[in-house]
Amino acid sequence: MTVRVPAYTAAQVRAVERPLLDAGQPLMRRAATALAGVIGERLTDAAAPRVLVIAGSGDNGGDALYAASELGEGIEVDVLAVGSRVHEDGLAAALEAGARQVSVDEAVAAASGYTVVVDGILGIGTSPDPALRGAAREAVARLLAAMGDGMRRTVAVDLPSGLQPDTGVADDVVLPAAVTVTFGAVKAGLVIGRGPDLCGDLVLVDLGLEPGLADEEPAGEASVTRILEA
């Protein structure tokens, strides 16, 4: 069963989030808790669950790292940082919970053993050209080659990294997701262009943005498998 919901541009979502963030609403931690729940569901049948978290420089990396810190005992978590910096508090929380940092060589060598890969590289703050660059592009290209169709184990944080959030434009260096956990509202790029081919199932995390979005003209419409309260 799916639910039809409106989709919005990145600018619309950011504008509605800003007053909540300025008021001190812990949107990142709420999003991360919901994300951790979805990741955890995909680990329940694994005899020795192992997770790779690919973390970029921005808030998506923070979401992914905080989620990693909430996965609980008995789950091996590797963190691959691919940005020019890393969300320090999120990384500290993940490491304190037992995660370990790995190099791209280590992640590629272990690729076949990951139960879930968490794509937390880029979010809606990406430029008009969404293509991954530098260490992030190298890591994704090498993981794609190492895992092939197995990349459908990926859980995308907000949207698959490298997908333009408004237009759905993407090149071929993108991790195809089994499920995309999108926060606050569905982004327009998830339902047009290459979005439907890359995002897998859509799960919407309700962060209370509806009142602020009520006066906005939706950029499209999406089908989500479920809506999670956070």
PDB file of C-alpha atoms in Angstrom:
ATOM      1  CA  MET A   1       0.000   0.000   0.000  1.00  0.00           C
ATOM      2  CA  THR A   2       1.319   3.458  -0.875  1.00  0.00           C
ATOM      3  CA  VAL A   3       0.364   6.989   0.147  1.00  0.00           C
ATOM      4  CA  ARG A   4       0.277   9.920  -2.271  1.00  0.00           C
ATOM      5  CA  VAL A   5       1.983  13.054  -0.961  1.00  0.00           C
ATOM      6  CA  PRO A   6       3.156  16.339  -2.497  1.00  0.00           C
ATOM      7  CA  ALA A   7       6.764  16.866  -3.564  1.00  0.00           C
ATOM      8  CA  TYR A   8       8.651  20.133  -3.133  1.00  0.00           C
ATOM      9  CA  THR A   9      11.829  21.832  -4.298  1.00  0.00           C
ATOM     10  CA  ALA A  10      14.927  21.953  -2.129  1.00  0.00           C
ATOM     11  CA  ALA A  11      14.517  25.713  -1.675  1.00  0.00           C
ATOM     12  CA  GLN A  12      10.960  25.288  -0.418  1.00  0.00           C
ATOM     13  CA  VAL A  13      12.022  22.669   2.121  1.00  0.00           C
ATOM     14  CA  ARG A  14      15.025  24.660   3.336  1.00  0.00           C
ATOM     15  CA  ALA A  15      12.909  27.786   3.793  1.00  0.00           C
ATOM     16  CA  VAL A  16      10.399  25.934   5.965  1.00  0.00           C
ATOM     17  CA  GLU A  17      13.097  24.141   7.973  1.00  0.00           C
ATOM     18  CA  ARG A  18      14.986  27.343   8.817  1.00  0.00           C
ATOM     19  CA  PRO A  19      12.574  28.774  11.447  1.00  0.00           C
ATOM     20  CA  LEU A  20      12.417  25.387  13.169  1.00  0.00           C
ATOM     21  CA  LEU A  21      16.201  25.114  13.266  1.00  0.00           C
ATOM     22  CA  ASP A  22      16.517  28.693  14.489  1.00  0.00           C
ATOM     23  CA  ALA A  23      14.087  27.827  17.288  1.00  0.00           C
ATOM     24  CA  GLY A  24      16.341  24.966  18.357  1.00  0.00           C
ATOM     25  CA  GLN A  25      14.267  22.074  17.043  1.00  0.00           C
ATOM     26  CA  PRO A  26      16.539  18.960  16.965  1.00  0.00           C
ATOM     27  CA  LEU A  27      15.575  18.027  13.408  1.00  0.00           C
ATOM     28  CA  MET A  28      18.815  16.163  12.726  1.00  0.00           C
ATOM     29  CA  ARG A  29      18.503  13.915  15.741  1.00  0.00           C
ATOM     30  CA  ARG A  30      14.837  13.224  15.054  1.00  0.00           C
ATOM     31  CA  ALA A  31      15.639  12.379  11.434  1.00  0.00           C
ATOM     32  CA  ALA A  32      18.544  10.169  12.508  1.00  0.00           C
ATOM     33  CA  THR A  33      16.394   8.177  14.927  1.00  0.00           C
ATOM     34  CA  ALA A  34      13.850   7.456  12.194  1.00  0.00           C
ATOM     35  CA  LEU A  35      16.650   6.561   9.788  1.00  0.00           C
ATOM     36  CA  ALA A  36      18.179   4.173  12.324  1.00  0.00           C
ATOM     37  CA  GLY A  37      14.842   2.411  12.621  1.00  0.00           C
ATOM     38  CA  VAL A  38      14.646   1.803   8.872  1.00  0.00           C
ATOM     39  CA  ILE A  39      18.245   0.585   8.739  1.00  0.00           C
ATOM     40  CA  GLY A  40      17.623  -1.711  11.688  1.00  0.00           C
ATOM     41  CA  GLU A  41      14.659  -3.321   9.948  1.00  0.00           C
ATOM     42  CA  ARG A  42      16.967  -4.369   7.113  1.00  0.00           C
ATOM     43  CA  LEU A  43      19.385  -6.049   9.516  1.00  0.00           C
ATOM     44  CA  THR A  44      17.007  -8.291  11.436  1.00  0.00           C
ATOM     45  CA  ASP A  45      17.521 -11.409   9.300  1.00  0.00           C
ATOM     46  CA  ALA A  46      21.320 -11.118   9.045  1.00  0.00           C
ATOM     47  CA  ALA A  47      23.345 -13.601  11.063  1.00  0.00           C
ATOM     48  CA  ALA A  48      26.253 -11.149  11.380  1.00  0.00           C
ATOM     49  CA  PRO A  49      24.930  -7.726  10.391  1.00  0.00           C
ATOM     50  CA  ARG A  50      27.503  -5.304   9.057  1.00  0.00           C
ATOM     51  CA  VAL A  51      26.881  -1.724   7.947  1.00  0.00           C
ATOM     52  CA  LEU A  52      28.953   0.704   5.920  1.00  0.00           C
ATOM     53  CA  VAL A  53      28.131   4.376   6.521  1.00  0.00           C
ATOM     54  CA  ILE A  54      29.451   6.690   3.811  1.00  0.00           C
ATOM     55  CA  ALA A  55      29.465  10.168   5.325  1.00  0.00           C
ATOM     56  CA  GLY A  56      29.884  13.435   3.472  1.00  0.00           C
ATOM     57  CA  SER A  57      30.714  16.855   4.895  1.00  0.00           C
ATOM     58  CA  GLY A  58      27.241  18.205   5.545  1.00  0.00           C
ATOM     59  CA  ASP A  59      24.050  17.490   7.415  1.00  0.00           C
ATOM     60  CA  ASN A  60      23.387  14.250   5.541  1.00  0.00           C
ATOM     61  CA  GLY A  61      26.650  12.913   6.890  1.00  0.00           C
ATOM     62  CA  GLY A  62      25.533  13.962  10.352  1.00  0.00           C
ATOM     63  CA  ASP A  63      22.181  12.228   9.918  1.00  0.00           C
ATOM     64  CA  ALA A  64      23.933   9.018   8.844  1.00  0.00           C
ATOM     65  CA  LEU A  65      26.476   9.128  11.668  1.00  0.00           C
ATOM     66  CA  TYR A  66      23.918   9.789  14.381  1.00  0.00           C
ATOM     67  CA  ALA A  67      21.796   6.964  12.962  1.00  0.00           C
ATOM     68  CA  ALA A  68      24.830   4.673  13.163  1.00  0.00           C
ATOM     69  CA  SER A  69      25.182   5.531  16.835  1.00  0.00           C
ATOM     70  CA  GLU A  70      21.626   4.318  17.468  1.00  0.00           C
ATOM     71  CA  LEU A  71      21.776   0.916  15.758  1.00  0.00           C
ATOM     72  CA  GLY A  72      22.482  -0.946  18.973  1.00  0.00           C
ATOM     73  CA  GLU A  73      24.745  -3.796  20.010  1.00  0.00           C
ATOM     74  CA  GLY A  74      25.729  -6.725  17.839  1.00  0.00           C
ATOM     75  CA  ILE A  75      25.972  -4.687  14.631  1.00  0.00           C
ATOM     76  CA  GLU A  76      29.380  -4.015  13.129  1.00  0.00           C
ATOM     77  CA  VAL A  77      29.526  -0.483  11.699  1.00  0.00           C
ATOM     78  CA  ASP A  78      32.244   0.897   9.432  1.00  0.00           C
ATOM     79  CA  VAL A  79      32.397   4.630   8.706  1.00  0.00           C
ATOM     80  CA  LEU A  80      33.912   5.914   5.459  1.00  0.00           C
ATOM     81  CA  ALA A  81      34.307   9.708   5.508  1.00  0.00           C
ATOM     82  CA  VAL A  82      34.483  11.097   1.970  1.00  0.00           C
ATOM     83  CA  GLY A  83      34.070  14.847   2.464  1.00  0.00           C
ATOM     84  CA  SER A  84      36.509  17.678   3.002  1.00  0.00           C
ATOM     85  CA  ARG A  85      35.418  17.540   6.625  1.00  0.00           C
ATOM     86  CA  VAL A  86      33.144  15.389   8.755  1.00  0.00           C
ATOM     87  CA  HIS A  87      30.288  16.137  11.154  1.00  0.00           C
ATOM     88  CA  GLU A  88      32.407  15.935  14.291  1.00  0.00           C
ATOM     89  CA  ASP A  89      29.637  15.401  16.860  1.00  0.00           C
ATOM     90  CA  GLY A  90      27.994  12.745  14.689  1.00  0.00           C
ATOM     91  CA  LEU A  91      31.301  10.958  14.180  1.00  0.00           C
ATOM     92  CA  ALA A  92      32.070  11.084  17.880  1.00  0.00           C
ATOM     93  CA  ALA A  93      28.651   9.582  18.667  1.00  0.00           C
ATOM     94  CA  ALA A  94      29.155   6.779  16.133  1.00  0.00           C
ATOM     95  CA  LEU A  95      32.654   5.951  17.384  1.00  0.00           C
ATOM     96  CA  GLU A  96      31.519   5.988  21.000  1.00  0.00           C
ATOM     97  CA  ALA A  97      28.817   3.489  20.062  1.00  0.00           C
ATOM     98  CA  GLY A  98      31.453   1.151  18.623  1.00  0.00           C
ATOM     99  CA  ALA A  99      31.802   2.129  14.966  1.00  0.00           C
ATOM    100  CA  ARG A 100      35.239   2.256  13.377  1.00  0.00           C
ATOM    101  CA  GLN A 101      36.583   4.477  10.631  1.00  0.00           C
ATOM    102  CA  VAL A 102      37.815   2.733   7.484  1.00  0.00           C
ATOM    103  CA  SER A 103      39.652   3.767   4.342  1.00  0.00           C
ATOM    104  CA  VAL A 104      38.155   3.448   0.891  1.00  0.00           C
ATOM    105  CA  ASP A 105      40.465   0.483   0.243  1.00  0.00           C
ATOM    106  CA  GLU A 106      39.152  -1.269   3.352  1.00  0.00           C
ATOM    107  CA  ALA A 107      35.532  -0.538   2.433  1.00  0.00           C
ATOM    108  CA  VAL A 108      35.948  -1.851  -1.108  1.00  0.00           C
ATOM    109  CA  ALA A 109      37.700  -4.985   0.143  1.00  0.00           C
ATOM    110  CA  ALA A 110      34.803  -5.658   2.531  1.00  0.00           C
ATOM    111  CA  ALA A 111      32.075  -4.646   0.043  1.00  0.00           C
ATOM    112  CA  SER A 112      30.526  -8.070  -0.416  1.00  0.00           C
ATOM    113  CA  GLY A 113      30.099  -8.487   3.332  1.00  0.00           C
ATOM    114  CA  TYR A 114      28.013  -5.407   4.057  1.00  0.00           C
ATOM    115  CA  THR A 115      24.382  -6.090   4.867  1.00  0.00           C
ATOM    116  CA  VAL A 116      23.462  -2.423   4.377  1.00  0.00           C
ATOM    117  CA  VAL A 117      25.301   0.540   2.876  1.00  0.00           C
ATOM    118  CA  VAL A 118      24.118   3.938   4.149  1.00  0.00           C
ATOM    119  CA  ASP A 119      24.535   6.720   1.585  1.00  0.00           C
ATOM    120  CA  GLY A 120      24.964   9.923   3.584  1.00  0.00           C
ATOM    121  CA  ILE A 121      27.200  11.821   1.164  1.00  0.00           C
ATOM    122  CA  LEU A 122      25.106  14.668  -0.263  1.00  0.00           C
ATOM    123  CA  GLY A 123      21.668  16.113   0.408  1.00  0.00           C
ATOM    124  CA  ILE A 124      19.578  19.013  -0.817  1.00  0.00           C
ATOM    125  CA  GLY A 125      22.438  21.480  -0.439  1.00  0.00           C
ATOM    126  CA  THR A 126      24.066  20.196  -3.626  1.00  0.00           C
ATOM    127  CA  SER A 127      24.890  22.537  -6.527  1.00  0.00           C
ATOM    128  CA  PRO A 128      22.923  22.664  -9.809  1.00  0.00           C
ATOM    129  CA  ASP A 129      25.456  20.102 -11.104  1.00  0.00           C
ATOM    130  CA  PRO A 130      24.898  17.231  -8.676  1.00  0.00           C
ATOM    131  CA  ALA A 131      27.764  14.978  -9.800  1.00  0.00           C
ATOM    132  CA  LEU A 132      29.903  13.518  -7.050  1.00  0.00           C
ATOM    133  CA  ARG A 133      33.495  14.705  -7.020  1.00  0.00           C
ATOM    134  CA  GLY A 134      36.840  13.884  -5.467  1.00  0.00           C
ATOM    135  CA  ALA A 135      36.987  11.221  -2.772  1.00  0.00           C
ATOM    136  CA  ALA A 136      33.211  10.716  -2.820  1.00  0.00           C
ATOM    137  CA  ARG A 137      33.188   9.964  -6.537  1.00  0.00           C
ATOM    138  CA  GLU A 138      36.144   7.590  -6.219  1.00  0.00           C
ATOM    139  CA  ALA A 139      34.512   5.720  -3.347  1.00  0.00           C
ATOM    140  CA  VAL A 140      31.146   5.324  -5.074  1.00  0.00           C
ATOM    141  CA  ALA A 141      32.693   4.297  -8.399  1.00  0.00           C
ATOM    142  CA  ARG A 142      34.819   1.649  -6.714  1.00  0.00           C
ATOM    143  CA  LEU A 143      31.953   0.331  -4.602  1.00  0.00           C
ATOM    144  CA  LEU A 144      29.708   0.115  -7.649  1.00  0.00           C
ATOM    145  CA  ALA A 145      32.361  -1.948  -9.424  1.00  0.00           C
ATOM    146  CA  ALA A 146      32.905  -4.165  -6.385  1.00  0.00           C
ATOM    147  CA  MET A 147      29.251  -4.843  -5.606  1.00  0.00           C
ATOM    148  CA  GLY A 148      27.349  -4.500  -8.875  1.00  0.00           C
ATOM    149  CA  ASP A 149      23.670  -5.303  -8.339  1.00  0.00           C
ATOM    150  CA  GLY A 150      24.414  -5.787  -4.669  1.00  0.00           C
ATOM    151  CA  MET A 151      24.288  -2.031  -4.266  1.00  0.00           C
ATOM    152  CA  ARG A 152      20.518  -2.419  -3.947  1.00  0.00           C
ATOM    153  CA  ARG A 153      21.393  -2.940  -0.299  1.00  0.00           C
ATOM    154  CA  THR A 154      21.809   0.831  -0.041  1.00  0.00           C
ATOM    155  CA  VAL A 155      19.700   3.035   2.211  1.00  0.00           C
ATOM    156  CA  ALA A 156      19.855   6.614   0.895  1.00  0.00           C
ATOM    157  CA  VAL A 157      19.722   9.474   3.394  1.00  0.00           C
ATOM    158  CA  ASP A 158      17.153  12.020   2.114  1.00  0.00           C
ATOM    159  CA  LEU A 159      18.032  11.260  -1.528  1.00  0.00           C
ATOM    160  CA  PRO A 160      20.635   9.234  -3.431  1.00  0.00           C
ATOM    161  CA  SER A 161      23.849  11.264  -3.492  1.00  0.00           C
ATOM    162  CA  GLY A 162      24.516  12.648  -6.956  1.00  0.00           C
ATOM    163  CA  LEU A 163      20.815  13.053  -7.758  1.00  0.00           C
ATOM    164  CA  GLN A 164      19.793  16.680  -8.307  1.00  0.00           C
ATOM    165  CA  PRO A 165      17.002  17.290  -5.773  1.00  0.00           C
ATOM    166  CA  ASP A 166      14.828  19.429  -8.067  1.00  0.00           C
ATOM    167  CA  THR A 167      15.361  17.984 -11.550  1.00  0.00           C
ATOM    168  CA  GLY A 168      16.209  14.323 -10.998  1.00  0.00           C
ATOM    169  CA  VAL A 169      19.344  14.681 -13.138  1.00  0.00           C
ATOM    170  CA  ALA A 170      22.196  12.273 -12.304  1.00  0.00           C
ATOM    171  CA  ASP A 171      25.163  10.668 -14.001  1.00  0.00           C
ATOM    172  CA  ASP A 172      26.170   7.030 -13.623  1.00  0.00           C
ATOM    173  CA  VAL A 173      28.241   7.390 -10.434  1.00  0.00           C
ATOM    174  CA  VAL A 174      25.322   7.119  -8.028  1.00  0.00           C
ATOM    175  CA  LEU A 175      24.465   4.340  -5.579  1.00  0.00           C
ATOM    176  CA  PRO A 176      21.035   2.935  -6.521  1.00  0.00           C
ATOM    177  CA  ALA A 177      19.043   2.667  -3.314  1.00  0.00           C
ATOM    178  CA  ALA A 178      16.797  -0.101  -2.087  1.00  0.00           C
ATOM    179  CA  VAL A 179      15.048   2.514   0.022  1.00  0.00           C
ATOM    180  CA  THR A 180      15.354   6.275   0.364  1.00  0.00           C
ATOM    181  CA  VAL A 181      14.465   7.773   3.738  1.00  0.00           C
ATOM    182  CA  THR A 182      13.540  11.367   2.947  1.00  0.00           C
ATOM    183  CA  PHE A 183      13.053  13.997   5.641  1.00  0.00           C
ATOM    184  CA  GLY A 184      10.282  16.554   6.063  1.00  0.00           C
ATOM    185  CA  ALA A 185       8.935  16.359   2.524  1.00  0.00           C
ATOM    186  CA  VAL A 186       9.571  14.428  -0.662  1.00  0.00           C
ATOM    187  CA  LYS A 187      11.997  16.253  -2.921  1.00  0.00           C
ATOM    188  CA  ALA A 188      10.855  16.812  -6.501  1.00  0.00           C
ATOM    189  CA  GLY A 189      13.924  15.132  -7.991  1.00  0.00           C
ATOM    190  CA  LEU A 190      12.961  11.817  -6.418  1.00  0.00           C
ATOM    191  CA  VAL A 191       9.947  11.509  -8.707  1.00  0.00           C
ATOM    192  CA  ILE A 192      11.233  12.877 -12.029  1.00  0.00           C
ATOM    193  CA  GLY A 193      14.234  12.250 -14.260  1.00  0.00           C
ATOM    194  CA  ARG A 194      16.363   9.427 -12.912  1.00  0.00           C
ATOM    195  CA  GLY A 195      14.869   9.754  -9.434  1.00  0.00           C
ATOM    196  CA  PRO A 196      12.387   6.864  -9.661  1.00  0.00           C
ATOM    197  CA  ASP A 197      15.097   4.520 -10.991  1.00  0.00           C
ATOM    198  CA  LEU A 198      17.574   5.392  -8.249  1.00  0.00           C
ATOM    199  CA  CYS A 199      15.551   5.943  -5.079  1.00  0.00           C
ATOM    200  CA  GLY A 200      13.905   2.534  -4.571  1.00  0.00           C
ATOM    201  CA  ASP A 201      11.077   2.581  -2.041  1.00  0.00           C
ATOM    202  CA  LEU A 202      10.352   6.000  -0.569  1.00  0.00           C
ATOM    203  CA  VAL A 203       9.862   6.421   3.172  1.00  0.00           C
ATOM    204  CA  LEU A 204       8.861   9.895   4.364  1.00  0.00           C
ATOM    205  CA  VAL A 205       9.874  11.053   7.842  1.00  0.00           C
ATOM    206  CA  ASP A 206       7.391  13.634   9.156  1.00  0.00           C
ATOM    207  CA  LEU A 207       9.313  16.449  10.859  1.00  0.00           C
ATOM    208  CA  GLY A 208       6.365  18.805  11.231  1.00  0.00           C
ATOM    209  CA  LEU A 209       6.965  20.877   8.094  1.00  0.00           C
ATOM    210  CA  GLU A 210       3.371  20.634   6.836  1.00  0.00           C
ATOM    211  CA  PRO A 211       2.137  23.944   8.335  1.00  0.00           C
ATOM    212  CA  GLY A 212       5.001  25.825   6.721  1.00  0.00           C
ATOM    213  CA  LEU A 213       4.522  24.091   3.382  1.00  0.00           C
ATOM    214  CA  ALA A 214       0.756  24.645   3.319  1.00  0.00           C
ATOM    215  CA  ASP A 215       1.076  27.888   1.364  1.00  0.00           C
ATOM    216  CA  GLU A 216       3.691  26.510  -1.041  1.00  0.00           C
ATOM    217  CA  GLU A 217       2.795  25.246  -4.501  1.00  0.00           C
ATOM    218  CA  PRO A 218       3.926  21.609  -4.753  1.00  0.00           C
ATOM    219  CA  ALA A 219       6.437  20.825  -7.458  1.00  0.00           C
ATOM    220  CA  GLY A 220       4.924  17.381  -8.034  1.00  0.00           C
ATOM    221  CA  GLU A 221       3.428  14.340  -6.357  1.00  0.00           C
ATOM    222  CA  ALA A 222       4.977  11.157  -5.007  1.00  0.00           C
ATOM    223  CA  SER A 223       3.999   7.723  -3.764  1.00  0.00           C
ATOM    224  CA  VAL A 224       5.601   6.759  -0.455  1.00  0.00           C
ATOM    225  CA  THR A 225       5.470   3.315   1.097  1.00  0.00           C
ATOM    226  CA  ARG A 226       4.876   4.812   4.545  1.00  0.00           C
ATOM    227  CA  ILE A 227       5.161   7.931   6.660  1.00  0.00           C
ATOM    228  CA  LEU A 228       7.090   7.814   9.918  1.00  0.00           C
ATOM    229  CA  GLU A 229       6.504  10.259  12.755  1.00  0.00           C
ATOM    230  CA  ALA A 230       9.708  11.668  14.252  1.00  0.00           C
TER     231      ALA A 230
END
